[in-house]
Structure formats: C-alpha cells, structure tokens
Tab-separated table of C-alpha atoms in Angstrom:
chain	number	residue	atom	x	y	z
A	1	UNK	CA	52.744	166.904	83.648
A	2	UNK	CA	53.760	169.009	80.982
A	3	UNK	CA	53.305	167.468	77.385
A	4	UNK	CA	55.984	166.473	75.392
A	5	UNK	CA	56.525	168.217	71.877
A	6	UNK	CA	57.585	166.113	68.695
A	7	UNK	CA	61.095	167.185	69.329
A	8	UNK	CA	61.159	166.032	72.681
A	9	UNK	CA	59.273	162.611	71.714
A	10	UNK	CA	61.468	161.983	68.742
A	11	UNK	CA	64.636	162.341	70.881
A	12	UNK	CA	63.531	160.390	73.588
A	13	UNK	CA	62.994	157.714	70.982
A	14	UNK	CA	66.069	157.962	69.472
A	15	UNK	CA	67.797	157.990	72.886
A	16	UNK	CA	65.946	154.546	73.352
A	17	UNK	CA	67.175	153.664	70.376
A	18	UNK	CA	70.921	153.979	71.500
A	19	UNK	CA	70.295	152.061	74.581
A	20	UNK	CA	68.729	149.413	72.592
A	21	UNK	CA	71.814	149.409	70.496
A	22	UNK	CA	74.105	149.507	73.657
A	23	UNK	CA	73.081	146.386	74.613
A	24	UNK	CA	72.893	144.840	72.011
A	25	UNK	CA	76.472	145.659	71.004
A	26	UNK	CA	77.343	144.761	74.183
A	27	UNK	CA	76.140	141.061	73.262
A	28	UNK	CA	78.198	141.873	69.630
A	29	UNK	CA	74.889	142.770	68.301
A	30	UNK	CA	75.326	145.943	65.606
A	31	UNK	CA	71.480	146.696	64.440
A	32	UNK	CA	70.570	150.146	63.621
A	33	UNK	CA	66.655	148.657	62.510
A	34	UNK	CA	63.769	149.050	65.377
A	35	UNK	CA	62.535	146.259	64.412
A	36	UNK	CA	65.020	144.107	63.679
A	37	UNK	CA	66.791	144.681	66.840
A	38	UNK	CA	63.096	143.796	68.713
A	39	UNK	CA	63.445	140.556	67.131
A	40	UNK	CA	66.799	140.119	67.914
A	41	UNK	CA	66.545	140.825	71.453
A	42	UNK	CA	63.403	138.601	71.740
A	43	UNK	CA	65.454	135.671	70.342
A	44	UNK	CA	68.127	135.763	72.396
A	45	UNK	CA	65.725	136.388	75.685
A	46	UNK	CA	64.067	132.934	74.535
A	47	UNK	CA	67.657	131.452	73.927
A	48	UNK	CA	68.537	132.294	77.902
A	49	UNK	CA	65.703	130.757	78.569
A	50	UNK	CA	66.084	127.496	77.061
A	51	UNK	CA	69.776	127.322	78.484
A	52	UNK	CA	68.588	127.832	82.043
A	53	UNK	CA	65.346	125.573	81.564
A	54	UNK	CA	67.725	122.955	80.370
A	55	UNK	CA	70.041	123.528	83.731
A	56	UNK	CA	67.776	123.360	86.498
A	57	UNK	CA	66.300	120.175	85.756
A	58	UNK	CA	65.889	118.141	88.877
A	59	UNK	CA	66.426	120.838	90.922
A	60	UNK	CA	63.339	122.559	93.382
A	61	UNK	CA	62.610	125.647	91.904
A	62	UNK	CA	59.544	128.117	91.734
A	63	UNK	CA	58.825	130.006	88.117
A	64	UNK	CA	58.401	133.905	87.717
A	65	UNK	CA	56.741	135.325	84.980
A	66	UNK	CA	58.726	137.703	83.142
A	67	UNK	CA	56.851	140.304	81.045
A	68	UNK	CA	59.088	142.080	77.739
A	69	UNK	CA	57.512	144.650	76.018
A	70	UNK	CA	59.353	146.040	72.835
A	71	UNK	CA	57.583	148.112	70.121
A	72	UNK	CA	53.981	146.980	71.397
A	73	UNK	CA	54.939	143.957	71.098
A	74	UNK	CA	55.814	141.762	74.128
A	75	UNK	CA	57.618	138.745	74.547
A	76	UNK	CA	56.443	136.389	77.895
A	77	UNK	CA	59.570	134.495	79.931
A	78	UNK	CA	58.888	131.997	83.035
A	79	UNK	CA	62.134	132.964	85.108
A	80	UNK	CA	62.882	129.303	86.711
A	81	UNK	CA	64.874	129.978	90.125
A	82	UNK	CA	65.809	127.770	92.442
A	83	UNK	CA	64.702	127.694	96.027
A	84	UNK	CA	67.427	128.837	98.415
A	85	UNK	CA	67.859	125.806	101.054
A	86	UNK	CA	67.189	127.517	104.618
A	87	UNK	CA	71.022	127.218	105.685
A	88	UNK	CA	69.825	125.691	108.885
A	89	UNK	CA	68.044	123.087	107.621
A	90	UNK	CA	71.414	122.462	105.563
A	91	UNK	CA	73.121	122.634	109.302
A	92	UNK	CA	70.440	119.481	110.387
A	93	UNK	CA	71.141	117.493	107.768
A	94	UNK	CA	74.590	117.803	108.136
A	95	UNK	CA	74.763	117.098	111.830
A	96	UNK	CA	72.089	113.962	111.358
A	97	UNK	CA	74.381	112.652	108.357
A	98	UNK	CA	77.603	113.296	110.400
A	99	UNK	CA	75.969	111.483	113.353
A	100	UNK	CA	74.672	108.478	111.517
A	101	UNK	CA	78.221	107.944	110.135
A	102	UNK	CA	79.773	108.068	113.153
A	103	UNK	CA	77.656	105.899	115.155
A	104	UNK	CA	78.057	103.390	111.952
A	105	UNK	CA	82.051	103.630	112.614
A	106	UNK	CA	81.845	103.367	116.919
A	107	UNK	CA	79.376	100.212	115.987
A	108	UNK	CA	82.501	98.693	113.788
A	109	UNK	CA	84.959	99.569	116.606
A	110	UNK	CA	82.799	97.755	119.058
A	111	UNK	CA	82.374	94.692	116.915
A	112	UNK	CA	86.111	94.612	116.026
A	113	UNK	CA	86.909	94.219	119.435
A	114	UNK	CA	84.429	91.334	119.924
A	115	UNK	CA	81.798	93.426	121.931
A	116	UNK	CA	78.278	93.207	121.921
A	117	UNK	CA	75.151	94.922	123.850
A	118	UNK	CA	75.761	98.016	122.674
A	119	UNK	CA	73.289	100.823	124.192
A	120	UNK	CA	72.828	104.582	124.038
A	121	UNK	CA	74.155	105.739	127.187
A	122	UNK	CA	73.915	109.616	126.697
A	123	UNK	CA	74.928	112.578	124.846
A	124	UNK	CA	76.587	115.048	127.108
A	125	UNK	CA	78.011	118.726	126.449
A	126	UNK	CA	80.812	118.584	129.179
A	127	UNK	CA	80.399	121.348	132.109
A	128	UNK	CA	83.131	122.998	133.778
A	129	UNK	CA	83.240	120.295	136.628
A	130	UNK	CA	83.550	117.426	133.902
A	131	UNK	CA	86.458	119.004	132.913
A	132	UNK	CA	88.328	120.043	136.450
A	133	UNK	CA	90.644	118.196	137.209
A	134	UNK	CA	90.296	118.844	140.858
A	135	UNK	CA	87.269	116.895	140.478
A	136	UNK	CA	88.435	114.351	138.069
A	137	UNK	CA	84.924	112.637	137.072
A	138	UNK	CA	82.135	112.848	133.800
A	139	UNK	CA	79.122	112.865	135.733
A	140	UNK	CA	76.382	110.854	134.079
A	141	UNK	CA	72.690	112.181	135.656
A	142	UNK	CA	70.625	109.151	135.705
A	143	UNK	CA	67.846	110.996	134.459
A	144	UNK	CA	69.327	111.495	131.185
A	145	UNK	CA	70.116	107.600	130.340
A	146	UNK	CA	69.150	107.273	127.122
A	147	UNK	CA	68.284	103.709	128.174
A	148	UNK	CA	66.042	103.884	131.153
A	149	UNK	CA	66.677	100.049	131.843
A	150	UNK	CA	70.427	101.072	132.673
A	151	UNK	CA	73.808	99.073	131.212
A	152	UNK	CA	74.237	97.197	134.451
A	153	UNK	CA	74.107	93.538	135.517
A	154	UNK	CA	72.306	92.734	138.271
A	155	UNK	CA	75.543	91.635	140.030
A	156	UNK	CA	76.819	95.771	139.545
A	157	UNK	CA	73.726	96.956	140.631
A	158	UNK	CA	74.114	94.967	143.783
A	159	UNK	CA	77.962	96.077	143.819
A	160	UNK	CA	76.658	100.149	143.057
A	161	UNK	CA	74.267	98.998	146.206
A	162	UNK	CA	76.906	98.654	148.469
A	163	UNK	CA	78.962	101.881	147.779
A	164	UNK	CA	81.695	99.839	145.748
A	165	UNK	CA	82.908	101.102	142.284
A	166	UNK	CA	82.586	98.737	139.234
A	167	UNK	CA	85.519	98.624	137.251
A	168	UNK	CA	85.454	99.185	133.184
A	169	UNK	CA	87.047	99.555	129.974
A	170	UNK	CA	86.738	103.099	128.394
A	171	UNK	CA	87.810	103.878	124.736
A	172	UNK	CA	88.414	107.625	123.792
A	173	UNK	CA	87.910	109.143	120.245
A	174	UNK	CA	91.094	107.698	119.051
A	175	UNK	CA	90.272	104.031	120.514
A	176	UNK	CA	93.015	104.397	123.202
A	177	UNK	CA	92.051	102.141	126.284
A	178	UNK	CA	91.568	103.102	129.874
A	179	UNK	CA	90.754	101.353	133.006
A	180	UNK	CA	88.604	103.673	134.702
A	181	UNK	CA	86.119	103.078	137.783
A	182	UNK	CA	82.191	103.752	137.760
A	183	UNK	CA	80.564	104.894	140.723
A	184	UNK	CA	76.921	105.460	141.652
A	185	UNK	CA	76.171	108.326	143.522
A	186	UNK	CA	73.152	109.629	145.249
A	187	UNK	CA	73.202	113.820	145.098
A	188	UNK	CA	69.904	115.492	144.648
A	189	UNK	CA	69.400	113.108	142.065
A	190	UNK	CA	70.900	109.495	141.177
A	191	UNK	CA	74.179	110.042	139.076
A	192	UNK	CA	76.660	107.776	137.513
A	193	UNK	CA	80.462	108.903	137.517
A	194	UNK	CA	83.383	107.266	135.548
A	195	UNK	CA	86.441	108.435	137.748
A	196	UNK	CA	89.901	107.206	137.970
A	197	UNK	CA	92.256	108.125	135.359
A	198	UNK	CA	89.432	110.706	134.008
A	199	UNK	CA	91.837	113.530	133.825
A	200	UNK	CA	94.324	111.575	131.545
A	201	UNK	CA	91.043	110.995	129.123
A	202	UNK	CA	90.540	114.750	129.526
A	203	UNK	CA	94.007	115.926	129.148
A	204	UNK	CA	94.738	113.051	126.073
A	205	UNK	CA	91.707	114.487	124.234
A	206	UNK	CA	91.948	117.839	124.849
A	207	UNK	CA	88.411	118.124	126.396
A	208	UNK	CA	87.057	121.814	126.849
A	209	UNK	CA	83.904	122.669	128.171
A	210	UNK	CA	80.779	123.013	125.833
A	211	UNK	CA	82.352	120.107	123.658
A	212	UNK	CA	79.476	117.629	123.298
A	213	UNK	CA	80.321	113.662	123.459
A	214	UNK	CA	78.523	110.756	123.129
A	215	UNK	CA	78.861	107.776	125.359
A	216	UNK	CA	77.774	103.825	124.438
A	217	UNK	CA	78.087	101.062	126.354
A	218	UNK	CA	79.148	97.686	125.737
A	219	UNK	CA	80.668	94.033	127.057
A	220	UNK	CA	83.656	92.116	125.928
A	221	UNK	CA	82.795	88.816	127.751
A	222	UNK	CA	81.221	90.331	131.121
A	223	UNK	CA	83.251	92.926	130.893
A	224	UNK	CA	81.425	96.669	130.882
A	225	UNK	CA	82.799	98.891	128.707
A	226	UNK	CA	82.385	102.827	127.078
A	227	UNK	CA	83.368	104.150	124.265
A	228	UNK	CA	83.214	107.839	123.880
A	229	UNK	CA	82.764	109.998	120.825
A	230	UNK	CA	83.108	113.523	119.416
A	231	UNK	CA	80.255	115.218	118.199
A	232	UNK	CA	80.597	119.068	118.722
C-alpha cells in the first residue's frame, strides 16, 4: 500500500473534519474545534444513552457494547436492545389466552341456563363430510373424547346399545337452540354422531371445512346437552 504524503494525510483529516461537522450540524451542532466537537459528540452519545436506558426498563433485553473512538480517545456505550418475541410464540399465547376466555364465557352460558356437568367433549377441525349436507352429521370418533369416561348415563348407554338415538339440546356459537339426535355408531372404530337438523347448524353458522370447533357437554335436569364453539 502506497504511503500517504503530508498532503494527502492533511486532507484526509480535514475531510474528516467536515464529516465530523456534518453531523454535527445535522444535530444543530456548528463546531469548527477537533476537540471540542470530540467532546461534544461524546456527550450527546452518553445523553442517547441515558434516554434509552431510562426506556427499556422492565423490558427483556440483551446489552451490546459499543466502542467510539475519536481523537485517541474513545468513549464505551452498552447498546440495550430488546429481544424480538419469536412471533410464534406471540401466536401461542394468543390462541391459549383467546381459548381460556372463551371457555370462561361457554362456562357462564352453561350456568345461566341452569346446567351443570360440564365436560370436554372434543376439539374438532370439521372435514368435508361434517360439512355435506348429503350426509348431514358431525362425526365425533370415540377415540378422541377428551373424556374417556364418556357424557352418557347409563340409561343412554343402554339406549346407544340398542341402536336407538338419544335426543339432546345443542347450542351454536350464537346460543341459538337445536333439538338434534345423537347416535352411536360402530364403523372401523366406535363414533358418536349428532344428526338431525345438523345442516341448519351448518348452514346458520356458516360452517366451512378446516374451521376448528369445540364441543362441551352438559345437563339441564337429565337433559344432555352441547354447546359448540368457534375457535379457528
């Protein structure tokens, strides 16, 4: 590299000088003193310091050291950012909060209407067939009860037994009440079916498939009922 000559050093100085002054005028800073304007600068590097220690309190953060070197001279800032939240863990949180809140409002429902025994039933995203109305049923696998000790009396079991249909109370997102008919059915596997008046829940809620519901059951007296919610 070819050695600079006291012209070229002196007006690569002065050029540094200019930017220096730039920046500072920039900031309505008008200094034409190297050494002044080193002080300058490292004051008001401290001063954004201070403000943005003073704003990220409480917040999760990791701390870069920043290294400014003026004039042989150097002035030391710890950078504070704060930690970017992975957006899906955002999504979770979300969903869980969302979830909590609206099991919280289908518990109110059910205890406004004087019901009690409320159990997890399943959470369902609805497949093409829940949705046709040519078949005109929500198919309920058994195997994905959330309660394993079932929803039914022993007098329904006994009825499901016999091939007969067990009729019930079902309450859509918007509370409206159905009289629909449960069925047992043995496929390849055990499955429960509400059917009867299915496609009117379908076609009154605007079910698609992929939407994801959630389905509790409860009793008013003996009587079984659902309630279904929206969650996706």
């Amino acid at each position: 590299m070819a050695k600079l000559t006291e012209t070229d050093q002196y007006l690569k100085q002065q050029k540094g000088r200019l930017h220096i002054a730039n920046f500072l005028a920039a900031m309505n800073y008008h200094d034409d003193d190297l050494q002044a304007t080193i002080k300058t600068m490292r004051k008001k590097l401290l001063e954004i310091q201070q403000r943005e220690s003073s704003a990220v309190i409480n917040k999760p953060q990791t701390v870069r050291k920043i290294v400014f070197k003026f004039g042989g001279s150097k002035t030391v800032l710890h950078k504070h950012d704060d930690i970017e939240k992975d957006s899906s863990s955002e999504t979770l949180i979300c969903k869980r909060q969302k979830i909590k809140k609206s099991e919280e409002g289908v518990m109110d429902f059910i205890k406004s209407v004087g019901g009690s025994e409320a159990e997890f039933v399943i959470e369902k995203r609805l497949t093409v067939s829940d949705v046709n109305p040519n078949q005109g049923r929500l198919l309920i696998p058994g195997l994905q009860l959330k309660n394993k000790k079932g929803f039914l009396t022993a007098d329904e079991e006994t009825m499901m037994e016999k091939k007969e249909d067990v009729s019930v109370w079902v309450f859509d997102p918007e509370r409206r009440k159905s009289m629909l008919n449960l069925a047992k059915w043995r496929m390849s596997k055990e499955c429960y079916a509400l059917k009867t008046n299915w496609n009117h829940v379908v076609k009154t809620n605007g079910f698609m498939e992929e939407m994801v519901i959630r389905v509790l059951s409860f009793r008013v007296g003996q009587q079984l009922c659902f309630v279904l919610d929206r969650v996706a």
